[in-house]
CSV table of C-alpha atoms and ligand atoms in Angstrom, one decimal:
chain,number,residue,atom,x,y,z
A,150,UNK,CA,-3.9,-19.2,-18.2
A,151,UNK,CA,-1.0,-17.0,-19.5
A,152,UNK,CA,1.5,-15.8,-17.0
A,153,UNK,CA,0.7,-12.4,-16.8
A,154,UNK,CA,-2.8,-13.5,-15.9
A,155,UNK,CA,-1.8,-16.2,-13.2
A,156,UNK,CA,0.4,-13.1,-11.8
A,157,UNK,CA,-2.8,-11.0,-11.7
A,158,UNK,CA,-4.2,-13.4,-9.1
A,159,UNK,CA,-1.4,-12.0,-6.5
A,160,UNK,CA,-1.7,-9.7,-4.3
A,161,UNK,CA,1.0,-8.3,-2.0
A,162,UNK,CA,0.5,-5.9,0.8
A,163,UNK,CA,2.8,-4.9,3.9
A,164,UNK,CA,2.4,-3.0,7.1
A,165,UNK,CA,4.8,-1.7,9.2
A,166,UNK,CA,5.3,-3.1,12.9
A,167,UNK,CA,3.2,-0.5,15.0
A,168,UNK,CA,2.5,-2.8,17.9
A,169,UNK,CA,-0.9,-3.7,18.8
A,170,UNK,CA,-3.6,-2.4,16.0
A,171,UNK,CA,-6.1,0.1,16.1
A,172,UNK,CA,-10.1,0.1,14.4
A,173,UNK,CA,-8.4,2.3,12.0
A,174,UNK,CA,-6.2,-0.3,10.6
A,175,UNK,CA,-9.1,-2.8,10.6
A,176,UNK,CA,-11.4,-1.1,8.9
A,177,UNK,CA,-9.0,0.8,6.7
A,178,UNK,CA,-7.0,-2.4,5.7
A,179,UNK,CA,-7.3,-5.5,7.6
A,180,UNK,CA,-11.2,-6.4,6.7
A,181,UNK,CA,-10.1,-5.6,3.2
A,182,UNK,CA,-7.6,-8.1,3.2
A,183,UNK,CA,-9.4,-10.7,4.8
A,184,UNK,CA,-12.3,-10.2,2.2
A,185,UNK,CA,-9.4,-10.8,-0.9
A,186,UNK,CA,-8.1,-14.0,1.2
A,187,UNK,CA,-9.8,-16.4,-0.1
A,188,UNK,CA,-10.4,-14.7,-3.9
A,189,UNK,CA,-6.6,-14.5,-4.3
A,190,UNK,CA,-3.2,-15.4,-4.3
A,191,UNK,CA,-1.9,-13.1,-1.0
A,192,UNK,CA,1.3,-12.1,0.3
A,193,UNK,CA,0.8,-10.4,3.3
A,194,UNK,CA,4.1,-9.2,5.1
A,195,UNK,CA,5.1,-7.1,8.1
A,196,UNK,CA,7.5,-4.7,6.7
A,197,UNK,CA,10.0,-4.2,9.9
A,198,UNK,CA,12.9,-3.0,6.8
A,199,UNK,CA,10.9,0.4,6.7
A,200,UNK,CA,10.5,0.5,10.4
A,201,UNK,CA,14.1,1.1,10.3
A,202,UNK,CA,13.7,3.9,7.6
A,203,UNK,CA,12.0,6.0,10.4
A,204,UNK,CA,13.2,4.3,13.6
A,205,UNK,CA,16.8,3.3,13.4
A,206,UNK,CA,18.3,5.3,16.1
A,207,UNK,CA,16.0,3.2,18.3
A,208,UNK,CA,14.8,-0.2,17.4
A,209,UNK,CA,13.8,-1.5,20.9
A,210,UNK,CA,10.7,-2.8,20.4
A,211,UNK,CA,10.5,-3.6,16.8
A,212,UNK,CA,10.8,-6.9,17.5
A,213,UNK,CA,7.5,-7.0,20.3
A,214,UNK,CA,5.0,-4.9,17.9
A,215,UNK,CA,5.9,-7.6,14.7
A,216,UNK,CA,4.7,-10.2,16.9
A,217,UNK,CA,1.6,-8.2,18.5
A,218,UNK,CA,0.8,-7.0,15.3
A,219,UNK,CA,0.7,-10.4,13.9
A,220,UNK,CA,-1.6,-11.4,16.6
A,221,UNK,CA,-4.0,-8.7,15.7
A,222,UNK,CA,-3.8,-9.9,12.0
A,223,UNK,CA,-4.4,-13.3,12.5
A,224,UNK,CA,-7.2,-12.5,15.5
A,225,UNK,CA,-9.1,-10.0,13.4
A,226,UNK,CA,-9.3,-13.3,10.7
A,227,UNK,CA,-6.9,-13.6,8.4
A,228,UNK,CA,-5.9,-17.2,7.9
A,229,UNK,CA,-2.6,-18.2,7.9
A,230,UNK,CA,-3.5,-21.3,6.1
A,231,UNK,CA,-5.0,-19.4,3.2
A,232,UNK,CA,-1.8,-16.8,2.6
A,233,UNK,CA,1.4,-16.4,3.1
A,234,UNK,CA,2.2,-14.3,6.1
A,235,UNK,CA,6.0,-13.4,6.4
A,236,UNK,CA,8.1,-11.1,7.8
A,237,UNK,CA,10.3,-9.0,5.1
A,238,UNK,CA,13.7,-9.0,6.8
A,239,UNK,CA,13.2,-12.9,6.5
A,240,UNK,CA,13.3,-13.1,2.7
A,241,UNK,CA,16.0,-11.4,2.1
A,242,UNK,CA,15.6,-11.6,-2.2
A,243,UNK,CA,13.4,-7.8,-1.3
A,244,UNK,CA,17.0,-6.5,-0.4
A,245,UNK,CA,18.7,-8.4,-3.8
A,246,UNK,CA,15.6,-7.0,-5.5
A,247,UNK,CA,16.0,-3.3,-4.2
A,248,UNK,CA,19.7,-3.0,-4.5
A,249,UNK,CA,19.3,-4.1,-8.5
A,250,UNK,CA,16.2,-1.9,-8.8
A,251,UNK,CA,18.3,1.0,-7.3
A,252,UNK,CA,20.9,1.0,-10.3
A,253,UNK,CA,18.5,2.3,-12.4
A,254,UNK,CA,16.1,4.3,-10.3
A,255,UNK,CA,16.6,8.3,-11.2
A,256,UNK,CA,17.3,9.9,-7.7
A,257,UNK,CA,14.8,12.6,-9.3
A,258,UNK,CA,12.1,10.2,-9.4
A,259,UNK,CA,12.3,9.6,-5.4
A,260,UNK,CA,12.9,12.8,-4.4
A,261,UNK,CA,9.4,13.6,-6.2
A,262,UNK,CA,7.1,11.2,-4.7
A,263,UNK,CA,5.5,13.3,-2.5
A,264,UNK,CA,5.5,11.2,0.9
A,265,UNK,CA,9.1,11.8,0.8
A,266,UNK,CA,9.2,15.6,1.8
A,267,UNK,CA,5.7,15.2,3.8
A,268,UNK,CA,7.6,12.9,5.6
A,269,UNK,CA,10.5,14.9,7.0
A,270,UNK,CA,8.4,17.8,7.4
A,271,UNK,CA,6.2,16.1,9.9
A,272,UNK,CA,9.0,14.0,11.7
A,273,UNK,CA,10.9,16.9,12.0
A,274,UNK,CA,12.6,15.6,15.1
A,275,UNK,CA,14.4,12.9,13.1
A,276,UNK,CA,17.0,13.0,10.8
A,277,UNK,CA,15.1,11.9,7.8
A,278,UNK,CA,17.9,12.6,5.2
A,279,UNK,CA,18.9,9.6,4.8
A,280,UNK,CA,19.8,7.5,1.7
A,281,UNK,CA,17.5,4.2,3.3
A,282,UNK,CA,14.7,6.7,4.1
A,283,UNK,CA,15.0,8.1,0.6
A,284,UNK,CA,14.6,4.8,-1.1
A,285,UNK,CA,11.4,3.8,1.2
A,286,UNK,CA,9.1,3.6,-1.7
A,287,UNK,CA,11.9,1.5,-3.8
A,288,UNK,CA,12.1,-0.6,-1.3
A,289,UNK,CA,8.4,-0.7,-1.5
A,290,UNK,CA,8.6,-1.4,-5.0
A,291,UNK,CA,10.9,-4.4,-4.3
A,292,UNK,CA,8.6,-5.5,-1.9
A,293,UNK,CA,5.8,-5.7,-4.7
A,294,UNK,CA,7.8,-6.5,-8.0
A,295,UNK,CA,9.7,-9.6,-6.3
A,296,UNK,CA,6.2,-11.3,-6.3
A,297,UNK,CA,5.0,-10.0,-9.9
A,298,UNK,CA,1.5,-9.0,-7.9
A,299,UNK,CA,-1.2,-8.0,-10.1
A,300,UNK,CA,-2.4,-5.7,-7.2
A,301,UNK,CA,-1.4,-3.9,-4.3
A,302,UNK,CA,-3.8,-3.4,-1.8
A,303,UNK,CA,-3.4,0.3,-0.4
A,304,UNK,CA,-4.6,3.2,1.1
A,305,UNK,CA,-4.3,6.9,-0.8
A,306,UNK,CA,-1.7,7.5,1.0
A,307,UNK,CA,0.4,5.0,-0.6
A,308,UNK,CA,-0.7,5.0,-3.7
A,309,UNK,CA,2.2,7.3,-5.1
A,310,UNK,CA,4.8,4.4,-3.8
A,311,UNK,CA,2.8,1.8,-6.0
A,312,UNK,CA,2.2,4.1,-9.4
A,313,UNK,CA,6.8,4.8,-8.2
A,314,UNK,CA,6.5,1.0,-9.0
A,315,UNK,CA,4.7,0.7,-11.9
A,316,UNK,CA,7.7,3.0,-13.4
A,317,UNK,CA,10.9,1.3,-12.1
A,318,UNK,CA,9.5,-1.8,-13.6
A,319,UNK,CA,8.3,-0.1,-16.7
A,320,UNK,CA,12.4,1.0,-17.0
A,321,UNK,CA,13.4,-2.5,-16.0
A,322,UNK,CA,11.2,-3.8,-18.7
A,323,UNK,CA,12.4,-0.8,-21.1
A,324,UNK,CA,15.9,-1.9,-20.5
A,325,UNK,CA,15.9,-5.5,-19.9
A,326,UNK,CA,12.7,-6.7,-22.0
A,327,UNK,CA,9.5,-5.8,-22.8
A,328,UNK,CA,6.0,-5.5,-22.2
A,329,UNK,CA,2.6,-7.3,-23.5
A,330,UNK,CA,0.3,-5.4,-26.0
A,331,UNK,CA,3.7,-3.7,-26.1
A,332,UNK,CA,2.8,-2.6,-29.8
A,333,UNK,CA,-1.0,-1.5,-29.5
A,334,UNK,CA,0.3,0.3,-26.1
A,335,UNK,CA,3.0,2.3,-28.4
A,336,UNK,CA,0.8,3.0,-31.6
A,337,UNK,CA,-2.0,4.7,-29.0
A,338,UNK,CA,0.8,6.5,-27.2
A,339,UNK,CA,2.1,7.5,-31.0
A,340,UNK,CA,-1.5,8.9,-31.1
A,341,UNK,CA,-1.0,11.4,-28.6
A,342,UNK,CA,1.5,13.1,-30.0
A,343,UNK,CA,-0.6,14.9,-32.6
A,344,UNK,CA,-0.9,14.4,-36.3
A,345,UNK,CA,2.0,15.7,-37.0
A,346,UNK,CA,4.5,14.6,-34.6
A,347,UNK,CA,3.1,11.3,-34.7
A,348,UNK,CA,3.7,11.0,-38.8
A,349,UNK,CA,7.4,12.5,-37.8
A,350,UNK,CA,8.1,9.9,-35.5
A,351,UNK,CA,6.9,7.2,-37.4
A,352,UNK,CA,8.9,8.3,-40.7
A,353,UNK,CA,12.1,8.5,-38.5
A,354,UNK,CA,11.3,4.9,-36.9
A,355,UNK,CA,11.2,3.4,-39.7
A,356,UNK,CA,14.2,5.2,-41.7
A,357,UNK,CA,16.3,3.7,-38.3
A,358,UNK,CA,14.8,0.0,-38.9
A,359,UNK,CA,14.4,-0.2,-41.8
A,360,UNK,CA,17.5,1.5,-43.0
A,361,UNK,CA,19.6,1.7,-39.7
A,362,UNK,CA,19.6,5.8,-40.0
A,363,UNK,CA,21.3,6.6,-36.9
A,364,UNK,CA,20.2,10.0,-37.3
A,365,UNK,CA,16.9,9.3,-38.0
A,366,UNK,CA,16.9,7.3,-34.3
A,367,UNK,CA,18.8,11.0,-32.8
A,368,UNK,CA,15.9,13.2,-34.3
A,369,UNK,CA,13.2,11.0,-32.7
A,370,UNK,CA,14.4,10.4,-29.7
A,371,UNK,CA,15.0,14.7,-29.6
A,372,UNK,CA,11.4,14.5,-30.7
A,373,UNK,CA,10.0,12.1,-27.4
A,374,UNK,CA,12.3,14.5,-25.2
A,375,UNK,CA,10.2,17.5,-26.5
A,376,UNK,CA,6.8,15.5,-26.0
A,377,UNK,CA,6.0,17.6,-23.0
A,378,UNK,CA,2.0,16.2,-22.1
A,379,UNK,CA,3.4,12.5,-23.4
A,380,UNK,CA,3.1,10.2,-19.3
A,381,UNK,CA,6.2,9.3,-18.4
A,382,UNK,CA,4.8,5.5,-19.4
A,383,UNK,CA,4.5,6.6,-22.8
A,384,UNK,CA,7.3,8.1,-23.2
A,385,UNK,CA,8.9,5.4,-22.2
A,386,UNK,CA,7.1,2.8,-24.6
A,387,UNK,CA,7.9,5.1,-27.5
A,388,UNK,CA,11.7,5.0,-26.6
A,389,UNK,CA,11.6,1.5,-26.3
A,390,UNK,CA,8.9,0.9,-29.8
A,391,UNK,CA,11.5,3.3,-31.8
A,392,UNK,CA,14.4,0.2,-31.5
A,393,UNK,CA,12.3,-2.9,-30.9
A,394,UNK,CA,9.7,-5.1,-28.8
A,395,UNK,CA,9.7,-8.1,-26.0
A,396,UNK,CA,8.8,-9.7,-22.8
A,397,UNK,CA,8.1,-8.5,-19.6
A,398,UNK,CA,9.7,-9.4,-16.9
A,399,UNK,CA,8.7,-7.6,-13.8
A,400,UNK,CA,4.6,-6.8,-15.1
A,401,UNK,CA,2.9,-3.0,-13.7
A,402,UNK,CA,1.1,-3.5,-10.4
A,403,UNK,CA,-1.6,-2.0,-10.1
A,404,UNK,CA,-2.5,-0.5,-7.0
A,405,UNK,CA,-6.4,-1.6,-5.3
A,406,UNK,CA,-7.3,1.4,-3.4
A,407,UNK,CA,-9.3,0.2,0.1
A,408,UNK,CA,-12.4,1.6,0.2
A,409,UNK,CA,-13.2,4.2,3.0
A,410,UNK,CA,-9.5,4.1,4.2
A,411,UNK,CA,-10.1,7.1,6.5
A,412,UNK,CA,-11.5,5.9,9.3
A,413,UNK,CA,-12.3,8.5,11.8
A,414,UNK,CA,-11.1,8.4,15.0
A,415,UNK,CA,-12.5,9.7,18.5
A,416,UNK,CA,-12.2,13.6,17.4
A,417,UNK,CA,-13.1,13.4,13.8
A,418,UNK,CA,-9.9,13.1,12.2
A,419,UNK,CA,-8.8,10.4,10.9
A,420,UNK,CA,-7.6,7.6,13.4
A,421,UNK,CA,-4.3,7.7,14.0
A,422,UNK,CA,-1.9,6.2,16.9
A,423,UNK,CA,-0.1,10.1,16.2
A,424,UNK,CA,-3.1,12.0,16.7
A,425,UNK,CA,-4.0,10.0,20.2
A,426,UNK,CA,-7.7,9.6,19.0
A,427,UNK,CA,-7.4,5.2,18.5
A,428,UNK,CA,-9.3,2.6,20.2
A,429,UNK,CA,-7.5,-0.3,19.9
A,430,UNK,CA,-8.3,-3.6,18.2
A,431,UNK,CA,-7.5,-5.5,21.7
A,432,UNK,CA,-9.6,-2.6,23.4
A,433,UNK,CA,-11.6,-3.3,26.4
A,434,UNK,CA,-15.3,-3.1,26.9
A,435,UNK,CA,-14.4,-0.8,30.3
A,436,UNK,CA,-12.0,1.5,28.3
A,437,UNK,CA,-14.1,1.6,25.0
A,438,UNK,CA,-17.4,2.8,26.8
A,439,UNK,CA,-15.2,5.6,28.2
A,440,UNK,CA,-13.3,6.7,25.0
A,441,UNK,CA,-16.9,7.0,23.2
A,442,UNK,CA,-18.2,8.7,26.6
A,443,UNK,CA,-15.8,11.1,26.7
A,444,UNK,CA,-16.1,12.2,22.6
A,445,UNK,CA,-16.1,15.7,22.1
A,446,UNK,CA,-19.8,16.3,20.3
A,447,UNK,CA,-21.7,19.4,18.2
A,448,UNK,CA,-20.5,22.6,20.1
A,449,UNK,CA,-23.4,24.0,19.8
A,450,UNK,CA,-25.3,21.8,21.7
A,451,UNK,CA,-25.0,22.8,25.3
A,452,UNK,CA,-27.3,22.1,27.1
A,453,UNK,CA,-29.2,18.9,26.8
A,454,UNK,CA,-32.0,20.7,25.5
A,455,UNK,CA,-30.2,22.4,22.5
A,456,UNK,CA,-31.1,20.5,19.1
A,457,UNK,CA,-27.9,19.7,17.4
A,458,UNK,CA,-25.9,19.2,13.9
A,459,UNK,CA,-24.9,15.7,13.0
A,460,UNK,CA,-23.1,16.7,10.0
A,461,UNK,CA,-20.7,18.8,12.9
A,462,UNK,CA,-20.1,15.5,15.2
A,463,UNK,CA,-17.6,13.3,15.4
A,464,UNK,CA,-19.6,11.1,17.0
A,465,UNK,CA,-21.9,10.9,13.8
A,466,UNK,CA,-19.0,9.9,11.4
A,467,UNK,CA,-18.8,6.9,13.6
A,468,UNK,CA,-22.1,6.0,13.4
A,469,UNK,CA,-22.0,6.5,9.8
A,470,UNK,CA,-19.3,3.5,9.8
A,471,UNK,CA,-21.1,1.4,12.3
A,472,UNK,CA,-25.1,2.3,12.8
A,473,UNK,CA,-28.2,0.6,10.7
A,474,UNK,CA,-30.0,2.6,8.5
A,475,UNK,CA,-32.9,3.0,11.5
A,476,UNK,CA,-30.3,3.8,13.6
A,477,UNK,CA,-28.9,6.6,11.3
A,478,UNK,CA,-32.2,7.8,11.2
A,479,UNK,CA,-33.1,7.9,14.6
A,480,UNK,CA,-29.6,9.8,15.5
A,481,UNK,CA,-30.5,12.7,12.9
A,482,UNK,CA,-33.9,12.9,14.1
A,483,UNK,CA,-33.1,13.0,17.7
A,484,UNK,CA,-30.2,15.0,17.1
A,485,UNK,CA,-32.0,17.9,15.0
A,486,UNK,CA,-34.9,18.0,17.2
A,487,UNK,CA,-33.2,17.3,20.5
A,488,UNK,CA,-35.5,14.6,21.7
A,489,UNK,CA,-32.2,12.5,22.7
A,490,UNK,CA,-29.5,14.0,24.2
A,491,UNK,CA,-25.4,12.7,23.2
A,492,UNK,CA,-25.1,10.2,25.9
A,493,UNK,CA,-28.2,7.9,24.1
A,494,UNK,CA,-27.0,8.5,21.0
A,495,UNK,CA,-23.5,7.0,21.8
A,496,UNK,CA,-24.9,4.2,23.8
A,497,UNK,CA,-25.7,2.0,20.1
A,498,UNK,CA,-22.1,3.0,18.7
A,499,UNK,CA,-20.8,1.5,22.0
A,500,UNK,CA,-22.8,-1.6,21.5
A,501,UNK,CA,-21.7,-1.9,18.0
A,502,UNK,CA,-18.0,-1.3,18.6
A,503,UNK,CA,-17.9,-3.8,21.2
A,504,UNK,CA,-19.7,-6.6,19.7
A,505,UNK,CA,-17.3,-6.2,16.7
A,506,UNK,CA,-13.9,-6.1,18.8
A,507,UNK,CA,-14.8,-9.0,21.7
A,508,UNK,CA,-14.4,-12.4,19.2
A,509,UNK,CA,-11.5,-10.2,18.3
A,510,UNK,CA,-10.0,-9.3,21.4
A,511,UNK,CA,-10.5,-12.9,22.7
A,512,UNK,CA,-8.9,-14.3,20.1
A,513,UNK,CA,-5.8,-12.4,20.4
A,514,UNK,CA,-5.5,-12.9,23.9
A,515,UNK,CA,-6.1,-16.7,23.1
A,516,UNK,CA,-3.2,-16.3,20.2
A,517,UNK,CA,-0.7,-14.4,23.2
A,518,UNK,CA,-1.0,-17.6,25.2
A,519,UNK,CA,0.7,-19.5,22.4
A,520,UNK,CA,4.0,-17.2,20.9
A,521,UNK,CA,5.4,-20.7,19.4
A,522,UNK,CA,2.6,-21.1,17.3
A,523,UNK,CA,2.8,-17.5,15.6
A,524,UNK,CA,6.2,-18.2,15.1
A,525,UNK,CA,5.5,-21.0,13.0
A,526,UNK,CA,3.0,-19.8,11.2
A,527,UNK,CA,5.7,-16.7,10.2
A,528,UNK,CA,8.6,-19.4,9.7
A,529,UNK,CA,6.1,-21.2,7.1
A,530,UNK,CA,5.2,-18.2,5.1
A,531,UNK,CA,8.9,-16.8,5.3
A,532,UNK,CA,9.7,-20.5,3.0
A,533,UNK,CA,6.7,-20.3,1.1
A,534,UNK,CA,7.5,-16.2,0.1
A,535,UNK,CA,11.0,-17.1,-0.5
A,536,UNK,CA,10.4,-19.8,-3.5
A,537,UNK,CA,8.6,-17.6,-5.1
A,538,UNK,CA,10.7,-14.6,-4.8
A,539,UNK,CA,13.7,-16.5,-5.5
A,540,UNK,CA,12.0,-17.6,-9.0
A,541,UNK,CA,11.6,-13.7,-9.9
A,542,UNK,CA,15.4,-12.8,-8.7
A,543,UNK,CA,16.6,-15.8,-10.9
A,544,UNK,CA,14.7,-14.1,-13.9
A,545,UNK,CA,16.1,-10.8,-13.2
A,546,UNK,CA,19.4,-11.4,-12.1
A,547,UNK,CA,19.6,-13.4,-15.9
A,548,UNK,CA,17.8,-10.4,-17.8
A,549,UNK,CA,20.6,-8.4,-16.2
A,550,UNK,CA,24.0,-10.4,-17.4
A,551,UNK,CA,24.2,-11.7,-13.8
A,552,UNK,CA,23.2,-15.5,-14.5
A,553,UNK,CA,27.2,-16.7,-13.3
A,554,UNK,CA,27.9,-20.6,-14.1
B,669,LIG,N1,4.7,1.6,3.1
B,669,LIG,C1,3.5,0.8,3.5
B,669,LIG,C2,2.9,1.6,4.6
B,669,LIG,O1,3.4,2.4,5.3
B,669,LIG,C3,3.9,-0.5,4.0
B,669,LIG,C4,4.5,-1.4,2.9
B,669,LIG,C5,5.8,-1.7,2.8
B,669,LIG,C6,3.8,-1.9,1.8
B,669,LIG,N2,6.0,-2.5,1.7
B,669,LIG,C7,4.8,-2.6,1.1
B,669,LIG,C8,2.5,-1.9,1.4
B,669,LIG,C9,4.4,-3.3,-0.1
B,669,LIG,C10,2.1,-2.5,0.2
B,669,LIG,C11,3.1,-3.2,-0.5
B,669,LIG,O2,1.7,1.4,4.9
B,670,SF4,FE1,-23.5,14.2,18.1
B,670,SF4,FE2,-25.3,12.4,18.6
B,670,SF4,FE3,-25.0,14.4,20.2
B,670,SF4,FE4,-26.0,14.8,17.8
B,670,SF4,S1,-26.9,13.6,19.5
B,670,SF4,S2,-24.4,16.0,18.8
B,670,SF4,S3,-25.0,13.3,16.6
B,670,SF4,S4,-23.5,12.8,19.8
């Protein structure tokens, strides 16, 4: 197996320390990453560096949810035996990584990716104008290209911080090296130009290689400059293809979007810790029966005898996550024709919720009994991320002139 195949086998994906876990993170990460466990190569990380990004004025606390969140991780089944579990401030090569990647990130191409201003506008009690809390998604991209992963793992909502890194390390490779199917890549991208631009460019490639025209090389790179539907990727290949070809040294991640990511919570938007609408992954039986009891249902069902409209329930989006198909049918029959009122229709969802959450639950508390142990674990995956990462920084560090005797 090539190298750039072997580095398609890993997978890297990070979550920041929010204390104890929610359903939402299980279903909308967690049981994804359990499931790619055992079919690949995984880095899984607790990213307490962009905690800071959002939290620094107080960072009480940080230090409590890593550990409970690794509990939850570890409880809702991944196996620490199987990955490596680390915690990011512990393998310090990310930082190395960033700083270098930072030289040659455009400020332009941060300020763009559109978490950045959705950010500040909804934390509008913090100072988010900060230099660390612009470079989030760098960092990020650190995070990822310091373990050449194949794939990221991600929601949509972090899907523009993974295509961020797919450029920086399309630059890095632009500057320092080169990509695979690096020419087939550039003649399709030559394609796209048009006839005529494409004959143009070609004509002035060739008068620089062949005949080192330096104004030849001017004219085409004016002419990629111009190439206004080109993606930044191509353009990019075509500066590179117009003086020469190589190896690549930090390869494109691509980013693995988890399925049904939105999990809704108890009032139909998404779950969220923000949005107060969470049952947690450590969640009693007690307290879960009365969160699902207490679900706002169809308005327009007020009185028990009203038939209702699934499709306007929260309580049906749930069920759509958790119920059988004879159970699905038996809510929009019941519901439609009012032959069961809301409190029987929640009484299976409770069921369901709480048979999924108690091996759960029990092994968390089981975990909390034991701190030493999950600080092992976390001390073995810190060593076992850090040779790799230490492998890519040695590569970099020598692409860039930084190899010192
Ligand atoms: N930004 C991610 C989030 O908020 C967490 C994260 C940090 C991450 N570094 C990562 C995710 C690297 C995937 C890969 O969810
Ligand atoms: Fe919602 Fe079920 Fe009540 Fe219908 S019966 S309104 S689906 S809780």
């Amino acid at each position: 197996m090539d190298t750039v195949a072997l580095q398609s086998r890993r997978i890297v994906s990070g979550m920041r320390p929010t204390g104890q876990l929610h359903l939402g993170h299980y279903h909308g990460v967690l049981k994804n990453w359990i499931k790619l466990q055992h079919e690949f190569d995984c880095f899984f990380f607790v990213a307490d560096w962009h905690a800071l990004t959002t939290h620094y004025e107080d960072t009480r606390g940080i230090e409590e949810s890593v550990w409970e969140m690794v509990i939850d991780w570890i409880a809702a089944g991944i196996e620490p035996s199987a990955v490596s579990l680390f915690l990011q401030s512990q393998v310090p090569e990310h930082a190395e990584l960033h700083l270098l990647l930072s030289m040659i990130t455009p400020v332009s191409w941060l300020e763009r990716v559109p978490t950045y201003k959705d950010q500040q506008e909804k934390l509008k009690e913090k100072d988010l104008a900060t230099y660390g809390f612009l470079g989030y998604p760098l960092l990020q991209g650190a995070d990822i290209l310091i373990y050449r992963a194949g794939q990221v793992p991600v929601g949509e909502d972090q899907v523009s911080h993974v295509e961020l890194t797919r450029e920086v390390a399309r630059r890095f490779n632009h500057i320092y090296g080169r990509e695979q199917d690096f020419e087939q890549k550039a003649e399709a991208a030559i394609m796209k130009m048009g006839k005529k631009n494409a004959k143009l460019y070609n004509n002035l490639r060739k008068a620089y290689q062949e005949k080192g025209d330096a104004e030849a090389l001017e004219t085409a790179r004016a002419l990629l400059k111009s190439q206004q539907n080109l993606a930044l990727g191509d353009t990019e290949r075509l500066f590179g293809f117009l003086e020469g070809g190589g190896k690549v040294i930090l390869p494109e991640p691509k980013a693995l979007l988890t399925p049904a990511s939105k999990m809704p919570g108890l009032d139909g938007q998404k779950m969220s810790k923000s949005y107060g609408n969470t049952i947690a992954l450590r969640e009693p039986d007690d307290t879960l029966a009365e969160k699902i009891k207490r679900m706002p249902t169809d308005s327009n069902r007020v009185r028990r005898t009203d038939p209702g409209n699934p499709d306007l329930c929260p309580v049906w989006q749930l069920h759509e996550v958790y119920a059988t198909d004879d159970q699905k049918q038996w809510v929009q029959e019941g519901c439609r024709t009012a032959a069961i009122g809301c409190l029987d229709c929640k009484g299976p969802l409770i069921d369901a919720i709480s048979a999924e959450l108690t091996p759960i639950r029990q092994r968390a508390i089981e975990l909390s009994k034991h701190p030493e142990d999950v600080r092992r674990i976390i001390q073995d995956g810190n060593e076992a991320a850090r040779e790799v990462a230490r492998d890519t920084l040695d590569e970099v560090r020598s692409a860039m002139g930084l190899n010192y005797k």
